[in-house]
Amino acid sequence: MKKMKKHLIVFGVFACMAISIIYKPNNVPMKKIRQPLINPIILFSILCFLGCANAHAEKRIGNQEDMKAFRWGITGGMNVSSPTSVETKVGYQLGLRGEWDFKSRQEGTFLSFGLLLNEKGWKHKYYVFDTPSQTYPRMWKKKATPACIEVPVHIGYRWKEKEKLTLFASGGLYANFGVFGKEKATASATATLPRVTYSIDYYGFNNASNYANCDWGIGYRIGMEAKKHYQIAVSNEWGMRNLYDGAYHPKMKNRNFSLSFTYMF
């Protein structure tokens, strides 16, 4: 029981510190993308959930497996980000995952949540007439590497296939909070115009982009767990918010596929 309390406290501290310290609002005014007051709500929700989980865990008695209602682990993997209207780019995923089992660690319903650092990049190519005298448009290429703190909250179910192997599936909501990133652009040279390159920062105090600070949507995760510790899973997300508001750029929403490996304590 003491070990479980320690796990709850560690996960709660990481969650609260990351969201309250790292997340910063954009200092660039935007016409269509506005900052919601979601940070205090998420902090309050995390604290309430941890308190309820700890109170419930105090009442649980029985065998050792049932006493481990809450557990957490470390995770890492690969993102294949393909927002609408732009091209796909591969990124990374690192962070913490937590699970609260309503029945047991091997079968039944569970609540899962995470605190993840996700890079969800994209590429875009388009053609523009920079001056009226141009005979042909010149090509612009953009590459972006926005990194966000993601908080997914899913409800799922676990099936026991063998003594040391279980299958699981979950679905729910997620919220992203921008942390850092860059956008790099290159314009090809023409007969009258030189080649142009530039780089701008995403998020924070040096933000000079029109990229949204926050994003939210729905997603699912399916996978298997071996020996009650090792998880491999795939997940998919669909964003509900327009991420970019700029000239010569289509509106886009998050679409992300992930492959992850997790060790649960």
Short mmCIF file of C-alpha atoms in Angstrom, two decimals, residues 85-178:
data_model
loop_
_atom_site.label_atom_id
_atom_site.label_comp_id
_atom_site.label_asym_id
_atom_site.label_seq_id
_atom_site.Cartn_x
_atom_site.Cartn_y
_atom_site.Cartn_z
CA SER A 85 -3.82 19.31 -46.16
CA VAL A 86 -0.06 18.80 -45.59
CA GLU A 87 2.49 16.01 -45.96
CA THR A 88 3.52 13.33 -43.44
CA LYS A 89 6.53 13.65 -41.13
CA VAL A 90 7.96 11.19 -38.57
CA GLY A 91 8.48 12.32 -34.95
CA TYR A 92 8.99 10.90 -31.47
CA GLN A 93 7.01 10.21 -28.28
CA LEU A 94 8.38 10.08 -24.71
CA GLY A 95 6.76 10.26 -21.29
CA LEU A 96 4.78 8.63 -18.49
CA ARG A 97 1.64 6.51 -18.50
CA GLY A 98 -0.67 5.66 -15.64
CA GLU A 99 -3.43 3.04 -15.28
CA TRP A 100 -6.11 2.48 -12.69
CA ASP A 101 -7.53 -1.04 -12.84
CA PHE A 102 -11.12 -1.41 -11.69
CA LYS A 103 -10.91 -5.21 -11.48
CA SER A 104 -7.36 -6.58 -11.83
CA ARG A 105 -4.16 -6.11 -13.78
CA GLN A 106 -4.97 -9.02 -16.12
CA GLU A 107 -8.61 -8.43 -17.13
CA GLY A 108 -11.49 -6.03 -16.86
CA THR A 109 -12.08 -2.30 -17.25
CA PHE A 110 -9.35 0.27 -16.61
CA LEU A 111 -8.77 4.02 -16.81
CA SER A 112 -5.55 5.13 -18.51
CA PHE A 113 -3.92 8.54 -18.78
CA GLY A 114 -0.53 9.93 -19.70
CA LEU A 115 1.89 12.81 -19.72
CA LEU A 116 3.73 12.66 -23.04
CA LEU A 117 6.20 14.80 -24.96
CA ASN A 118 5.15 14.43 -28.60
CA GLU A 119 6.75 15.78 -31.74
CA LYS A 120 4.11 16.01 -34.45
CA GLY A 121 5.75 17.56 -37.48
CA TRP A 122 4.61 18.20 -41.02
CA LYS A 123 5.85 19.27 -44.46
CA HIS A 124 4.18 21.52 -47.03
CA LYS A 125 4.98 22.59 -50.59
CA TYR A 126 3.22 25.35 -52.54
CA TYR A 127 3.74 27.83 -55.40
CA VAL A 128 3.42 31.62 -55.18
CA PHE A 129 3.73 34.64 -57.48
CA ASP A 130 5.84 36.96 -55.29
CA THR A 131 5.73 39.86 -57.77
CA PRO A 132 3.35 40.83 -60.61
CA SER A 133 6.23 40.63 -63.11
CA GLN A 134 6.91 36.94 -62.51
CA THR A 135 6.24 34.68 -65.47
CA TYR A 136 6.14 31.52 -63.37
CA PRO A 137 5.46 31.08 -59.65
CA ARG A 138 8.28 29.94 -57.44
CA MET A 139 8.12 26.99 -55.12
CA TRP A 140 8.12 27.28 -51.34
CA LYS A 141 8.89 24.33 -49.06
CA LYS A 142 8.10 24.31 -45.34
CA LYS A 143 9.11 21.86 -42.63
CA ALA A 144 7.81 22.15 -39.05
CA THR A 145 8.68 20.26 -35.86
CA PRO A 146 6.19 21.35 -33.17
CA ALA A 147 6.60 19.51 -29.85
CA CYS A 148 3.76 19.36 -27.31
CA ILE A 149 2.93 18.05 -23.88
CA GLU A 150 0.00 15.69 -24.43
CA VAL A 151 -2.47 14.54 -21.78
CA PRO A 152 -4.61 11.60 -23.04
CA VAL A 153 -7.42 10.20 -20.87
CA HIS A 154 -8.91 6.86 -22.02
CA ILE A 155 -11.30 4.22 -20.72
CA GLY A 156 -10.42 0.68 -21.79
CA TYR A 157 -10.84 -3.04 -21.36
CA ARG A 158 -8.26 -5.81 -20.91
CA TRP A 159 -8.62 -9.49 -21.95
CA LYS A 160 -6.52 -12.29 -20.49
CA GLU A 161 -5.30 -14.54 -23.32
CA LYS A 162 -2.68 -16.59 -21.52
CA GLU A 163 -1.11 -16.66 -18.07
CA LYS A 164 1.42 -13.96 -18.93
CA LEU A 165 -0.22 -12.28 -21.93
CA THR A 166 -3.16 -9.84 -22.10
CA LEU A 167 -4.74 -7.80 -24.89
CA PHE A 168 -6.18 -4.33 -24.31
CA ALA A 169 -8.05 -1.58 -26.13
CA SER A 170 -8.95 1.93 -24.99
CA GLY A 171 -10.41 5.14 -26.34
CA GLY A 172 -11.05 8.67 -25.18
CA LEU A 173 -9.90 12.28 -25.35
CA TYR A 174 -6.57 14.08 -25.49
CA ALA A 175 -5.29 17.64 -25.07
CA ASN A 176 -1.99 19.06 -26.40
CA PHE A 177 -0.06 22.06 -25.03
CA GLY A 178 2.73 23.54 -27.16
#
